[in-house]
mmCIF file of C-alpha atoms and ligand atoms in Angstrom:
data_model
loop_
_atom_site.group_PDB
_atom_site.id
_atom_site.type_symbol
_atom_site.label_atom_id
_atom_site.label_comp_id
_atom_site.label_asym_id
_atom_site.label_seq_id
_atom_site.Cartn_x
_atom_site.Cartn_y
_atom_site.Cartn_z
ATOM 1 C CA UNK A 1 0.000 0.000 0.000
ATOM 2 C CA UNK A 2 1.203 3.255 -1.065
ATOM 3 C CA UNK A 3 -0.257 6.570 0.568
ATOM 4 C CA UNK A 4 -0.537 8.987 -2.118
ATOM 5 C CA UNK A 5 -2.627 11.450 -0.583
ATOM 6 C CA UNK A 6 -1.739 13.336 1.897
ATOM 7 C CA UNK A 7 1.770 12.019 1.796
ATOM 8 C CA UNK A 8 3.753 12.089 5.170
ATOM 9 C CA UNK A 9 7.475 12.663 4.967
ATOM 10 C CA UNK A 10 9.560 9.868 3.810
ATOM 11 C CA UNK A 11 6.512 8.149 2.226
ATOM 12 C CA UNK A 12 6.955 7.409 -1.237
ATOM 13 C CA UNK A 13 4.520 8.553 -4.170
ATOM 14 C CA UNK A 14 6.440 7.052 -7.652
ATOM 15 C CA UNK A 15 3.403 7.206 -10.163
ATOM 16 C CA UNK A 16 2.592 4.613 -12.159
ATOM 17 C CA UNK A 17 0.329 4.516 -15.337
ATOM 18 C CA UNK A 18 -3.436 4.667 -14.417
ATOM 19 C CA UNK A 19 -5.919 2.538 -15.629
ATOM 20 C CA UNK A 20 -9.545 3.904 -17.000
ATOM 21 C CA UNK A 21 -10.320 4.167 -13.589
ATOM 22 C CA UNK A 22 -7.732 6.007 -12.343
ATOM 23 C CA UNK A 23 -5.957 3.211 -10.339
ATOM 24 C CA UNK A 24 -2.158 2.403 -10.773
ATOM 25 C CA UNK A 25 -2.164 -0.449 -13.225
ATOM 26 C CA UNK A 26 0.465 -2.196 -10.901
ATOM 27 C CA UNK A 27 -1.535 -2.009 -8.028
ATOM 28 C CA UNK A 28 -3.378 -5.300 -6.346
ATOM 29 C CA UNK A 29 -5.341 -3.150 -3.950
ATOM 30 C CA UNK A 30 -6.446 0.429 -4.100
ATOM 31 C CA UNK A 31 -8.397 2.516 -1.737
ATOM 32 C CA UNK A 32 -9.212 6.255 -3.004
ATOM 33 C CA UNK A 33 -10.948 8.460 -0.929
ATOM 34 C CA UNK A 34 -12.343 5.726 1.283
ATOM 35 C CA UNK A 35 -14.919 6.415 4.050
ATOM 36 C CA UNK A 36 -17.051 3.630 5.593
ATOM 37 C CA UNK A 37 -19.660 4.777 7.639
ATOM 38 C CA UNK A 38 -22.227 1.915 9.874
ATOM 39 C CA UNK A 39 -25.159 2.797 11.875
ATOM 40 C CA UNK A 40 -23.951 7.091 12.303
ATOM 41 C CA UNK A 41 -20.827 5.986 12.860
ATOM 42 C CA UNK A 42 -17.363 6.581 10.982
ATOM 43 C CA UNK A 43 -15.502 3.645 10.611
ATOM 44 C CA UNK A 44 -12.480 5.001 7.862
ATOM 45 C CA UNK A 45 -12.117 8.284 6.682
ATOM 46 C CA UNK A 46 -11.039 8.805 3.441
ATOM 47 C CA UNK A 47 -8.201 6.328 3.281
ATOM 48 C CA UNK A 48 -5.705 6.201 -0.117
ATOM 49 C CA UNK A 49 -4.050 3.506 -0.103
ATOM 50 C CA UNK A 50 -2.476 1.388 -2.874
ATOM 51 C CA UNK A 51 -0.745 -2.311 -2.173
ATOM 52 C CA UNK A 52 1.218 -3.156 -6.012
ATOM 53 C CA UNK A 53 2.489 -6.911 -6.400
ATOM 54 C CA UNK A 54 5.252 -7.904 -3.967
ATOM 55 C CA UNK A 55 5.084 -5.398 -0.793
ATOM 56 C CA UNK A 56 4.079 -7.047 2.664
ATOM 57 C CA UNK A 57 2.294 -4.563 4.867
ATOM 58 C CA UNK A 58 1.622 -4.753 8.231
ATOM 59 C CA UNK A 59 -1.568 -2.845 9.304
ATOM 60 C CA UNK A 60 -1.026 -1.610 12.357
ATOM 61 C CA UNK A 61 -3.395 0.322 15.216
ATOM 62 C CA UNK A 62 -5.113 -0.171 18.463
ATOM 63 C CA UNK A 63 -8.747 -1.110 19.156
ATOM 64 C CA UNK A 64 -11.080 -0.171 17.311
ATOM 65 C CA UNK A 65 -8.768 1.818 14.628
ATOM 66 C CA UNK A 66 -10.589 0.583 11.914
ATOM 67 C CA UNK A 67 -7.975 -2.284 10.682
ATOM 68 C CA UNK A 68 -10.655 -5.102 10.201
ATOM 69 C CA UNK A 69 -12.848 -2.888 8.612
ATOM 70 C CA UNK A 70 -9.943 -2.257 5.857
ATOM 71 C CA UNK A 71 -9.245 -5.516 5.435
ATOM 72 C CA UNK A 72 -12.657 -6.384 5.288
ATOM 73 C CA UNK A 73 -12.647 -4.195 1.990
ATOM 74 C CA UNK A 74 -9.423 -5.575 0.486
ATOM 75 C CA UNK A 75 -11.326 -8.928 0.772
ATOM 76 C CA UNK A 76 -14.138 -7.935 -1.256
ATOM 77 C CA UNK A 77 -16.522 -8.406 2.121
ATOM 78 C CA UNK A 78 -17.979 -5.042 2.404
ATOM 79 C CA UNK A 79 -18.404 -2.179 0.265
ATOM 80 C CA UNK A 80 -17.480 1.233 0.946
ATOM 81 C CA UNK A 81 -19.290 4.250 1.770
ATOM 82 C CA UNK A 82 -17.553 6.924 -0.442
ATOM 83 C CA UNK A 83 -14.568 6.363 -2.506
ATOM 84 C CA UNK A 84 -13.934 3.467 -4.652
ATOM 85 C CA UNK A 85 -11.653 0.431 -3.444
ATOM 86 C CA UNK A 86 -9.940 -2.060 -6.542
ATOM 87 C CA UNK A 87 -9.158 -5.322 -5.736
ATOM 88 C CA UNK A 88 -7.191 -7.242 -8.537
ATOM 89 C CA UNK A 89 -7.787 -4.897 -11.109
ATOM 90 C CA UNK A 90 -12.095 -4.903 -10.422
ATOM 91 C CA UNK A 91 -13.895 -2.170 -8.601
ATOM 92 C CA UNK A 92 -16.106 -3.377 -5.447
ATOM 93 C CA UNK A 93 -19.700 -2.266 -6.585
ATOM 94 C CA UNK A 94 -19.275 -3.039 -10.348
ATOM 95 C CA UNK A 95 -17.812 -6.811 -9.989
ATOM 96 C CA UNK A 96 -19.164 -9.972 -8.539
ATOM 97 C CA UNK A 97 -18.098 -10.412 -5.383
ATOM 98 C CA UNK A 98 -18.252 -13.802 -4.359
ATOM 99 C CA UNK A 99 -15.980 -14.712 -7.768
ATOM 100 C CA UNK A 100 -13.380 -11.863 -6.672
ATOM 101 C CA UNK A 101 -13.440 -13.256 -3.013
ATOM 102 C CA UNK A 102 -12.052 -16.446 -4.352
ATOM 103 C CA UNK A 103 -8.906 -14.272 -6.319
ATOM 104 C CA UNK A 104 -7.908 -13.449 -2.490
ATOM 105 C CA UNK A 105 -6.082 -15.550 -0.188
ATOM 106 C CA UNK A 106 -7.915 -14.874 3.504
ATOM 107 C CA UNK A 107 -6.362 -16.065 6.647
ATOM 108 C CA UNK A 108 -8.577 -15.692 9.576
ATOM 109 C CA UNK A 109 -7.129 -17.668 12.588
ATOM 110 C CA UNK A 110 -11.238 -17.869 13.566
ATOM 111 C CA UNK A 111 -11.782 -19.403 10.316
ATOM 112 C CA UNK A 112 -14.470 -22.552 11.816
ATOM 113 C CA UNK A 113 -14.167 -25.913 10.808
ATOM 114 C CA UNK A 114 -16.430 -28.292 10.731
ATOM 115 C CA UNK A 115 -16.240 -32.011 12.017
ATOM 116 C CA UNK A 116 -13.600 -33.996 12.368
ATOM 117 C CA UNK A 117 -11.558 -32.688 9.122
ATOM 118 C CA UNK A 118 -7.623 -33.232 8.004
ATOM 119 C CA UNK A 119 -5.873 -30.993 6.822
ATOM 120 C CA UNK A 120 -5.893 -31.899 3.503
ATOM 121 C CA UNK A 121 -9.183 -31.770 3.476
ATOM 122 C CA UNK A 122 -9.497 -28.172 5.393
ATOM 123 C CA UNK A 123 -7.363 -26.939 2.875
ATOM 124 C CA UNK A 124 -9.201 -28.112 0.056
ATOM 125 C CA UNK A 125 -12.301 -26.180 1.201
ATOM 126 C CA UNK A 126 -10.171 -23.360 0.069
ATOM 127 C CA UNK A 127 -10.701 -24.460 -3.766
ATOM 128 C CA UNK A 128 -14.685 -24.338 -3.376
ATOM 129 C CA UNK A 129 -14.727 -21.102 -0.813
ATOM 130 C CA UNK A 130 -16.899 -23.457 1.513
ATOM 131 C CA UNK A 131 -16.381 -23.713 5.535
ATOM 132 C CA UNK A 132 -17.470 -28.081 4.941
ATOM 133 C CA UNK A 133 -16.418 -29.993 2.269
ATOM 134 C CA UNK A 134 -18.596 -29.480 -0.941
ATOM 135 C CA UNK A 135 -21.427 -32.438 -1.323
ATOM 136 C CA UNK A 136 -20.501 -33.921 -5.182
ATOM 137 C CA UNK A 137 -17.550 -32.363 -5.203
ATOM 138 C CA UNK A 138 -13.954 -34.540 -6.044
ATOM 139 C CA UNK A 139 -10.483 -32.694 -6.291
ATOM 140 C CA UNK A 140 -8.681 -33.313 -9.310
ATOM 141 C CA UNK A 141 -5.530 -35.567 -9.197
ATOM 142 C CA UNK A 142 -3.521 -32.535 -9.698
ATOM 143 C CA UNK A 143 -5.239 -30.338 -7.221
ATOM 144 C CA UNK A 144 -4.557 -32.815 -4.353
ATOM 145 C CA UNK A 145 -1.229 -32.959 -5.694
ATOM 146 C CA UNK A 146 -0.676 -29.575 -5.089
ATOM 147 C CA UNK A 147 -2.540 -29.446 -1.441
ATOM 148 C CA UNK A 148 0.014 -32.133 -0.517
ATOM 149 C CA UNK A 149 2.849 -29.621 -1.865
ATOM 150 C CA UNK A 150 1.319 -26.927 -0.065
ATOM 151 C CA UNK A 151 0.755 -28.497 3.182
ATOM 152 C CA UNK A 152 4.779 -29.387 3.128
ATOM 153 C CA UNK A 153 5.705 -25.846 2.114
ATOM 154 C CA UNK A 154 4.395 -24.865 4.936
ATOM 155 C CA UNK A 155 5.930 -26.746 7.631
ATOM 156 C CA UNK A 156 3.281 -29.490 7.926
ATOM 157 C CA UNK A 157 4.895 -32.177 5.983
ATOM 158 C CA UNK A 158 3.875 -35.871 6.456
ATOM 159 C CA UNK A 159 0.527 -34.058 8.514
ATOM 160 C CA UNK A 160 -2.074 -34.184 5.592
ATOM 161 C CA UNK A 161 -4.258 -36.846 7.025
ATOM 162 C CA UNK A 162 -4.137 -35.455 10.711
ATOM 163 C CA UNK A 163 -7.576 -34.512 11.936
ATOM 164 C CA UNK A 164 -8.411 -30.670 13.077
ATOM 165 C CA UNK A 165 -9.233 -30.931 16.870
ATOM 166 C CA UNK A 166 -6.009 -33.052 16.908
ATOM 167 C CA UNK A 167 -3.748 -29.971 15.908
ATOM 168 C CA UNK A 168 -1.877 -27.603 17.815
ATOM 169 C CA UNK A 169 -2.981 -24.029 17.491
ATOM 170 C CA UNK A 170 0.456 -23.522 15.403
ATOM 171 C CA UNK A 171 -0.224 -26.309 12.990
ATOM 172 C CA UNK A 172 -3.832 -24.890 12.667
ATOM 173 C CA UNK A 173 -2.163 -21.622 11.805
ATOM 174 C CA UNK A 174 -0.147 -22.831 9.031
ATOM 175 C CA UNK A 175 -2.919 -25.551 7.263
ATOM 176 C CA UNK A 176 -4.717 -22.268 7.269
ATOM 177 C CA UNK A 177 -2.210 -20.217 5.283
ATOM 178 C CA UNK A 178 -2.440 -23.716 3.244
ATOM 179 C CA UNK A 179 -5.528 -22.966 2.551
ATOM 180 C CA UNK A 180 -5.735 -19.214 1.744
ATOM 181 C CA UNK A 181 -2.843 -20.230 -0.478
ATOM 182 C CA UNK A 182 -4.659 -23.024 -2.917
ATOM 183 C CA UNK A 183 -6.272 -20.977 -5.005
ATOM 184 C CA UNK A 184 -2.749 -19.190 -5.888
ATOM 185 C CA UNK A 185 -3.775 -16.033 -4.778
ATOM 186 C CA UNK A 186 -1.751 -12.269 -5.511
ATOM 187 C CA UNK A 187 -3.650 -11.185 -2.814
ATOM 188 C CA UNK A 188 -2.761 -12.549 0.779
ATOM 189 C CA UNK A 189 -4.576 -11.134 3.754
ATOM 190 C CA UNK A 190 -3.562 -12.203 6.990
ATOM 191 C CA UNK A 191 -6.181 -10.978 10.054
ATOM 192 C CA UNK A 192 -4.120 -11.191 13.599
ATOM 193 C CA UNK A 193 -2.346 -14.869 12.022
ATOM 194 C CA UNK A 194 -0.333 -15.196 15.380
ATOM 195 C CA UNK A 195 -3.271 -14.838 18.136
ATOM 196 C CA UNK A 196 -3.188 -17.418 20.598
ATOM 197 C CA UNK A 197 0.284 -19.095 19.934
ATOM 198 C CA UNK A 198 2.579 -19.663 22.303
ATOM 199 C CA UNK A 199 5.904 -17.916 21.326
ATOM 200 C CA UNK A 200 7.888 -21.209 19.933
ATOM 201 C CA UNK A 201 4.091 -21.509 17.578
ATOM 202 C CA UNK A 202 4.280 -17.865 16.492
ATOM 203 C CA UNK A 203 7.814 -17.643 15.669
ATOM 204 C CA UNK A 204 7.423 -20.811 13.513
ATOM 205 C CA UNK A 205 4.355 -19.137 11.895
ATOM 206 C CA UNK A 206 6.498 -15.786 10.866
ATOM 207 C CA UNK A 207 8.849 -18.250 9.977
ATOM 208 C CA UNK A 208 6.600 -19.400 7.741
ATOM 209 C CA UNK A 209 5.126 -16.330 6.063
ATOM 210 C CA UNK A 210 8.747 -15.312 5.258
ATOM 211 C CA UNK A 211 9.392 -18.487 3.535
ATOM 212 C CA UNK A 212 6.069 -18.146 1.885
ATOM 213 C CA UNK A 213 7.756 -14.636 0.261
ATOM 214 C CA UNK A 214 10.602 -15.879 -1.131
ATOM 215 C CA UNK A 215 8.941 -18.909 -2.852
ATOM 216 C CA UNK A 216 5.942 -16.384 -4.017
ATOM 217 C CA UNK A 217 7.616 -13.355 -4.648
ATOM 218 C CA UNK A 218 5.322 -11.416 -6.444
ATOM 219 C CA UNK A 219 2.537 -12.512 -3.602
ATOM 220 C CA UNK A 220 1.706 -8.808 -2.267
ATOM 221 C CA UNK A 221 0.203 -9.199 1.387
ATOM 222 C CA UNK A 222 -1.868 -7.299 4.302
ATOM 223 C CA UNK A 223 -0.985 -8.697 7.728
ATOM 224 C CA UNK A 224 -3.264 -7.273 10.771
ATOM 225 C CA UNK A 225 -1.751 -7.168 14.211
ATOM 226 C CA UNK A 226 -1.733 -4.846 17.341
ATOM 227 C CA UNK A 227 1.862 -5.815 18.118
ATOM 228 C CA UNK A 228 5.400 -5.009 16.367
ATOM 229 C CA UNK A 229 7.040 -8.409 17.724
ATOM 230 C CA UNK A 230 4.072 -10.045 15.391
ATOM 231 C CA UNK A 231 5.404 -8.852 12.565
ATOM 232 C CA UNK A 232 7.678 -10.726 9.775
ATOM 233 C CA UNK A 233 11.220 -9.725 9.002
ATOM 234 C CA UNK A 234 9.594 -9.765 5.513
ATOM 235 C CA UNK A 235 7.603 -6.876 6.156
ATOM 236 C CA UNK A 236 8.577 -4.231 3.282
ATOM 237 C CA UNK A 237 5.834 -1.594 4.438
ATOM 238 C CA UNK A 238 3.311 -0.327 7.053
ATOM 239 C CA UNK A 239 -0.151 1.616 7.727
ATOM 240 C CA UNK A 240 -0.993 3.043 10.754
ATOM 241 C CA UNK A 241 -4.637 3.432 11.676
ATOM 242 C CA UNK A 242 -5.958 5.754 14.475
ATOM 243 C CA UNK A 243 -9.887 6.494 14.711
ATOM 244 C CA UNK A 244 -10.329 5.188 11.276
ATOM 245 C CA UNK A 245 -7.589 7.747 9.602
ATOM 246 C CA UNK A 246 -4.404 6.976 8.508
ATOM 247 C CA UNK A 247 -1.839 8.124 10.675
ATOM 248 C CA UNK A 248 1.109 6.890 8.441
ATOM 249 C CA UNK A 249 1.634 4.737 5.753
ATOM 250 C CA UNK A 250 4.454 3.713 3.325
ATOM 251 C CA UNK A 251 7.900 1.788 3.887
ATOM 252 C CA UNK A 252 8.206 0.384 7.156
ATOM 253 C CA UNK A 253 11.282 1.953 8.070
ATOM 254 C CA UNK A 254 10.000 5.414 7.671
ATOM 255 C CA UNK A 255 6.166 4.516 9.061
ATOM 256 C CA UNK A 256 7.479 2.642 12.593
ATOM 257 C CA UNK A 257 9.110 5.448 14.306
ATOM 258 C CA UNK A 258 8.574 5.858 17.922
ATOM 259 C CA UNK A 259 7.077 9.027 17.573
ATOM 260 C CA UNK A 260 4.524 7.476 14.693
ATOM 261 C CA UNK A 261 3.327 4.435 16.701
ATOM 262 C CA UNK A 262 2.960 6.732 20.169
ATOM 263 C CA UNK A 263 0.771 9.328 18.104
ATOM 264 C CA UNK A 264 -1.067 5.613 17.071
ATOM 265 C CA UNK A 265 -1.735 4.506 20.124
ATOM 266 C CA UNK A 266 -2.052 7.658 21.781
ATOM 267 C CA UNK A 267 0.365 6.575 24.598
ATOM 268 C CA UNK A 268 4.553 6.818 24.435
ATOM 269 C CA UNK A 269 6.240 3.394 22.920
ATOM 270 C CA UNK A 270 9.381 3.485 22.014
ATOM 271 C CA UNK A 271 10.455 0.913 19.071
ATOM 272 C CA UNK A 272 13.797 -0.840 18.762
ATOM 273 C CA UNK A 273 14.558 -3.144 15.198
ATOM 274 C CA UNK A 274 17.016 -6.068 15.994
ATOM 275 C CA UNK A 275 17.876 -8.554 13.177
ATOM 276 C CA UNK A 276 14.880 -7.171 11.163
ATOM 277 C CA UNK A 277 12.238 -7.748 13.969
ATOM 278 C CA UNK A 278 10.564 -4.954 15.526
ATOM 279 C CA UNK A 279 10.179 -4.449 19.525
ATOM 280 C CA UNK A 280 8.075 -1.816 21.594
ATOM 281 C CA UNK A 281 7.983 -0.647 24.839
ATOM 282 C CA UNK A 282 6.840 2.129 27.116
ATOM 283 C CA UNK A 283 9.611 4.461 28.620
ATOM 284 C CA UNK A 284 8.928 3.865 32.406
ATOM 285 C CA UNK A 285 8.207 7.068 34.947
ATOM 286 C CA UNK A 286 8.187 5.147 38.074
ATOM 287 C CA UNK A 287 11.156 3.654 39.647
ATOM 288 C CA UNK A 288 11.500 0.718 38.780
ATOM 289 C CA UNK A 289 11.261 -2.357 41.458
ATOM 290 C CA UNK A 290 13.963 -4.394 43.203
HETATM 291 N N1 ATP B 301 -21.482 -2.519 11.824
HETATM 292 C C1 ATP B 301 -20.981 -1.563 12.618
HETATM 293 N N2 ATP B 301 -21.751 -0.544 13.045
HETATM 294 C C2 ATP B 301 -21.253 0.426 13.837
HETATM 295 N N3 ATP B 301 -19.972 0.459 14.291
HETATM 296 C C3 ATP B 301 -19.170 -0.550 13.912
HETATM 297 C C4 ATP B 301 -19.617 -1.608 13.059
HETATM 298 N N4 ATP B 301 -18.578 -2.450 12.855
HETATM 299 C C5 ATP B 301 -17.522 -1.940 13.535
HETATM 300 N N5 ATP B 301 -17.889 -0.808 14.179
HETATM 301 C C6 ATP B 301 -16.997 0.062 14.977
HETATM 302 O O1 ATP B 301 -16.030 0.595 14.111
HETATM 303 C C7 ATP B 301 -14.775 0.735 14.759
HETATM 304 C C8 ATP B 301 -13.702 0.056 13.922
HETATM 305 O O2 ATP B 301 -13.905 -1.354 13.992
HETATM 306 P P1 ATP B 301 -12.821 -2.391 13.449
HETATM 307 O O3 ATP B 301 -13.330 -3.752 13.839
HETATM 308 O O4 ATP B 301 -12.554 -2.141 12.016
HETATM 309 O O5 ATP B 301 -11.541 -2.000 14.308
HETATM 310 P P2 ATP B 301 -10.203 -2.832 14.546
HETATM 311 O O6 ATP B 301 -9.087 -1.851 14.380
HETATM 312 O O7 ATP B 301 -10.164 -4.034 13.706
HETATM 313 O O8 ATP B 301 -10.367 -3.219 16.068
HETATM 314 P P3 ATP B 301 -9.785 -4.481 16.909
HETATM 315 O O9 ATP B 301 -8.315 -4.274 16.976
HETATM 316 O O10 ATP B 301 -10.432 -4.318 18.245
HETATM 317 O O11 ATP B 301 -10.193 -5.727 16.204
HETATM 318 C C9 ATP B 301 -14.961 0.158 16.140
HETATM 319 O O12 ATP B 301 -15.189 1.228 17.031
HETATM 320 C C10 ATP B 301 -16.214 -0.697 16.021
HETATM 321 O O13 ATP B 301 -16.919 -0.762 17.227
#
């Protein structure tokens, strides 16, 4: 996602050719002039935004900022209330959105499951868009083929036939990357991937979506979190959301700054980057104990 209007310092605005519609023909998501208004209330506020093939963004803000409601967009749920959003080259409003939803690779770690699945079969639900497996429907030879290749690219190899309930929050994680991943998506959307691990389960699950960029490099992503230390080393830009307006947004370097993630979060956090990953912390005014 590229800011383009208003720019903050450091953020970069390179055109690109425009299509008819006036997006950037490079781009795999674009939000122009974007408000989103439910029941009185404003939910964004004329967000521009533009994601182009290949850039991993971390959406970042607290409670309530507005990030599901984004991503919500970029995953052809919801339409907006002003502005026009492009997903994969077709405007939400004008397109058919159940087809488009099936262009976008969703990962949402609350993503139900039904019966005693495997993984295999979990992530060939991902082929029909269904939570169940489809009644009448039979995978091609070459579509389990490439679950089976999937499932071991992403650290599950040998676990195909292992049953849901039988999985560890981690492995759950991963099958369901698997399965945002089937339908070969450009479009990856990742909502909060590493709630509820344990840290050994979430640093094998950033492990994971880093490997999943070099093997898919022109895979552009949006991964939603409230905290820095969720984020991969693979991360190439950020967007921070306050109140439903952008704060910030272009590459991460110039987006998390201390000063940019306090004004965020309305509270002082001060951000340290260590062998790519990102760390935050409050600067303490008490004396500290023992
Ligand atoms: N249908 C709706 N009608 C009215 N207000 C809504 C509706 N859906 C969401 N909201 C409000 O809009 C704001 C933004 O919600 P959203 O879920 O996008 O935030 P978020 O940044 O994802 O929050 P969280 O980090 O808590 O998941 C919140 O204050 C929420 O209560």
């Amino acid at each position: 996602m590229t800011l383009q209007h208003p720019a903050p310092a450091g953020t970069s605005t390179s055109p690109a050719p425009s299509t008819a519609d006036g997006a950037p023909s490079d781009a795999v998501l674009h939000l122009a002039g974007v408000s989103v208004l439910r029941s009185g209330n404003v939910l964004l506020d004329a967000v521009h935004l533009t994601v182009r093939a290949g850039e991993h963004w971390a959406l970042l803000g607290p409670n309530g900022a507005g990030k599901s409601t984004m991503l919500g967009l970029a995953g052809a749920l919801t339409h907006p209330s002003r502005g026009t959003v492009d997903v994969l080259g077709r405007r939400i409003g004008r397109t058919d959105l159940m087809s488009l939803r099936r262009e976008i690779g969703h990962v949402d770690p609350r993503h139900p499951v039904p019966g005693p699945m495997t993984i295999e079969e979990v992530v060939l639900t991902g082929l029909t868009g269904s939570r169940a497996t489809m009644m009448r429907w039979e995978p091609s030879a070459a579509q389990r083929t490439h679950v089976r290749e999937l499932v071991d690219q992403l650290g599950l190899a040998g676990k195909a036939s292992r049953e849901w309930p039988l999985l560890s929050q981690g492995e759950r994680g991963r099958a369901l990357i698997a399965r945002a991943l089937v339908v070969e998506p450009r479009l990856l959307l990742l909502d909060e991937p590493a709630t509820g691990l344990d840290v050994a389960a979430r640093e094998q699950l950033l492990e994971t979506v880093d490997h999943l960029h070099m093997l898919w490099p022109d895979l552009a992503s949006v991964l939603v979190t409230h905290h820095l230390e969720e984020l991969p080393v693979t991360t190439t830009h950020a967007a921070l959301l306050n109140g439903g307006h952008l704060v910030a947004a272009g590459p991460v370097d110039d987006v998390l700054t201390s000063d940019q993630v306090s004004a965020t979060f309305e509270h002082p956090i001060r951000i340290a980057r260590e062998d790519g990953r990102w760390r935050a912390s409050s600067p303490r005014t008490a004396p500290s104990l023992g």
